[in-house]
Amino acid sequence: MADSLFEGLTEAQREAVAHVEGPILVLAGPGSGKTRVVTHRIAHMLRSGVYSSQIVALTFTNKAAQEMRSRVERLAPDSTVWVSTFHRFCARLLRAYSNLVGLEQNYTIYDTSDSLQILKRALQSEEISTSHATPEKVAKAISWAKNNMVLPERYEANSHNAISSIVRDVYPEYQRQLRAANAVDFDDMLMLVAQMLQENPELRAALDERFRYILVDEYQDTNLVQYLLVRSLSQQYPNLGVTGDPDQSIYGWRGANLNNILDFEKDFNQVKVVRLEQNFRSTPNILLVADQLISHNKRRKKKSLFTDASPGQPVRMLTYTTSHEEAQAIATRIAAQVAQGKRRPRDFAIFYRVNALSRAYEEALRQQGIPYMIVSGVEFYQRKEIKDVLAYAMLMNNPRDDVAFTRIVNTPTRGIGKSTILKLQVHALDQGISMMEAAREAGVIESLSKRAAVAVAKFVSLFDRLSLKINEPVEDILGAILEQTGYRAQYENSDDDDDVSRLENIDELLSAAREFDFQHPEDGTLERYLEDKALVNETDNFDADLDRVTLMTLHAAKGLEFPCVFMVAIEEGLLPHERSKDSDAQLEEERRLMFVGITRAQEELDLSTANQRDFRGRRMMTVPSTFLFELPREEMDFQAALPRMVSPASDWEDVHEIPPDDFSQIGESGDFSDQTPSNPPEPPTKMLITAAEMVTGPGSARPKSDPNQFHQSMAVLHPTYGLGKITSMSGEGAKRTATVQFVTGPQKKFVLAFSDLRPVSKT
């Protein structure tokens, strides 16, 4: 019976699946059947006598957890293996042992925007100025502290960092206000469980006994707190199995620690290491490009990807004149292949480094009549109408939730203005009670007018009627909220397109609630529903069966695959990002990000740059990414568009500029903090010089360049050949020459004093 689990597996896969006792590290390259190995190993463990209740499998996204859960069910029907994301696993443990960390079981999980509201209140109550740091940056600094297991009482300010002083002063108050609201932020869910295990050795030992076999997928993405969690639960029974790939570690900006996987063999004795290097996804031509790129990273565990597939088409590298031309060309190509019946829209994906780049491709696809979707599952639950309705449900589940109370007490409008809300807040602070409790005392709050007190009392009465339904199916609860509060009615008689859209979103929310009730006939509580909604991942709304082109960031693309991939805007300042230029570690992460994007492609891969790019309201001259030098140009298909337009060296920094900022704050969205004009001006024509307009060659009356500004390995730009790198130099003075290898293929030799070469790097 067990032998059937090993059918069709490679030798390396069988070796990993057969391992039961003791620690194991599976180094799994992209497309190497990692999920298959993890799920078959679970099934083999079950058939070897391990109880379902002793196994926990942890991963990072709901989509990955659902896929793993479904496969385990097919291989081992009726098993009760706990397959979960880290956050959901910790959320359940917190529900069970909430009293150990000062919470009640019905605690609320705040999303980023709600957490920020609490932080702003904490800053205000501590009278802390944010003139030197925005609340958003303070929030990210607190998140960093939590991900590194730094509790408020242990936080020490850095004298060289203004933000850290603010964090030191506000962090304790922020945590106090979260506890007063019986709430946690995303980082708390992990940190509090790790703290709970450290401070309660008996509980730690009991959970270690219960969960004797822990499997962690995507181990390269774990942070310090997640590392402490799995290590704490693997002491008596060190049966920790981790699967991952250091080359796909792309979340350093949110705390992921690459050392966790690089040092795994140091954490345990007699670790079994298995390398999965055979790729079942991409063609050899695609893998060759990926392998050669990532080989330039130093912090990795060496492996070589290979496949038995046919070579496939060469990877194409295209240079466009403008970002508009780039978007139009991609949309036209997609439309042609769809019209010819060669592919479906769902076969295509467009990847970019930052969300702000998506607009040009959306417009081009719309013009071609090609359906598309932007993958960002969190956005639906950030829409105002959705947050309003769910805030009622959150307050019903946790009456101490002041953020939810403030949001809905006058939504829809019921005569409770900002002044009344402020007076309720002051009373709540004075009495040490929640705002809901303060609302119940409205009649005795002297600062409230009789009219205001009556309005608040009516809201309390409405809330109490809704609360009687808390044990009903979630669809019924949300339906009652919409009808009894008048929330739906305020939009139903409107002809405004935005109001119609809001009604459609509300109906979609009800449909999702109906589906939740159907899927959870036994445990479909409101508390469980709200937990599910709070833990939505970015890719949760990605449906591979929808016949649409997919637009997404490179970070969001992790774990997905498409027959045809367009990776766009591979340019200095974007990929690698501007904020990585001074850090070798961050530069390597940017290279890993490009590696991840390349290895999502199954059959065709196009990489592209544009000489001019409209970005964030600015029109810029661009420089192709230095990563392009690291690709195997002989095996690729290079295609350049019109001659490159460049600016004089003295003007370069003016036209090629991406706003700098702290890299740790960027993440996958790439949003910049500066404000730029919405209508970009036309670039000054005097700053754009085409190859035909420039005087070239040593016959010119006078030298055009100082030969001493060039050096070996410098990146240079030529108006005709584009970006290149100096590979060798010889001669002196006016006779000094340089041989340049260009990204687009040709190698040329120049007399530097009379050449059109311009440095793009002073290093």
Short mmCIF file of N, CA, C and O in Angstrom, two decimals, residues 10 30 145 195 286 374 376 390 442 543 545 564 601 603 620 649 695 742:
data_model
loop_
_atom_site.label_atom_id
_atom_site.label_comp_id
_atom_site.label_asym_id
_atom_site.label_seq_id
_atom_site.Cartn_x
_atom_site.Cartn_y
_atom_site.Cartn_z
N THR A 10 11.07 11.03 -8.18
CA THR A 10 12.49 10.90 -8.49
C THR A 10 13.20 10.28 -7.29
O THR A 10 12.64 10.17 -6.19
N PRO A 30 13.01 25.77 -7.55
CA PRO A 30 11.69 26.10 -8.10
C PRO A 30 11.21 25.03 -9.06
O PRO A 30 11.99 24.50 -9.86
N ALA A 145 10.62 45.23 15.58
CA ALA A 145 10.93 44.83 16.95
C ALA A 145 10.20 43.54 17.32
O ALA A 145 10.78 42.61 17.89
N GLN A 195 6.37 34.22 23.12
CA GLN A 195 6.54 34.66 24.50
C GLN A 195 5.88 33.68 25.47
O GLN A 195 6.45 33.33 26.51
N ILE A 286 14.91 28.61 -20.11
CA ILE A 286 14.52 29.47 -18.99
C ILE A 286 15.37 29.16 -17.76
O ILE A 286 15.85 30.07 -17.07
N ILE A 374 -5.75 42.12 -11.46
CA ILE A 374 -4.60 42.51 -10.64
C ILE A 374 -4.70 41.72 -9.35
O ILE A 374 -5.72 41.78 -8.65
N SER A 376 -4.33 41.07 -5.76
CA SER A 376 -4.14 41.71 -4.47
C SER A 376 -5.37 41.42 -3.64
O SER A 376 -6.28 42.22 -3.54
N LEU A 390 -18.08 44.86 8.34
CA LEU A 390 -17.35 43.95 9.21
C LEU A 390 -17.06 44.57 10.57
O LEU A 390 -16.92 43.85 11.57
N ALA A 442 -24.07 56.97 28.56
CA ALA A 442 -24.22 58.29 27.92
C ALA A 442 -25.15 59.20 28.71
O ALA A 442 -24.93 60.42 28.77
N ASP A 543 -7.38 33.17 -9.01
CA ASP A 543 -8.08 31.98 -9.48
C ASP A 543 -7.51 31.63 -10.85
O ASP A 543 -7.75 32.32 -11.84
N ASP A 545 -8.33 29.50 -12.85
CA ASP A 545 -9.33 29.10 -13.84
C ASP A 545 -9.99 30.29 -14.52
O ASP A 545 -10.65 30.13 -15.55
N CYS A 564 3.36 31.73 -20.11
CA CYS A 564 4.06 32.85 -20.75
C CYS A 564 4.15 34.02 -19.78
O CYS A 564 3.12 34.51 -19.30
N ALA A 601 7.98 31.13 -15.14
CA ALA A 601 7.64 30.91 -16.54
C ALA A 601 7.82 29.45 -16.91
O ALA A 601 8.86 28.84 -16.64
N GLU A 603 6.98 28.15 -20.35
CA GLU A 603 7.34 27.95 -21.75
C GLU A 603 8.00 29.15 -22.41
O GLU A 603 8.94 29.00 -23.19
N MET A 620 11.22 59.71 -17.02
CA MET A 620 12.63 59.54 -16.71
C MET A 620 13.33 58.79 -17.82
O MET A 620 12.75 57.91 -18.46
N ALA A 649 25.98 63.73 -19.74
CA ALA A 649 26.38 63.21 -18.42
C ALA A 649 26.07 64.19 -17.31
O ALA A 649 25.67 63.80 -16.22
N VAL A 695 27.77 64.13 -32.86
CA VAL A 695 29.00 64.08 -33.65
C VAL A 695 29.86 62.95 -33.09
O VAL A 695 30.06 62.86 -31.90
N PHE A 742 28.18 45.18 -24.69
CA PHE A 742 26.86 45.76 -24.53
C PHE A 742 25.82 44.69 -24.18
O PHE A 742 25.95 43.53 -24.58
#
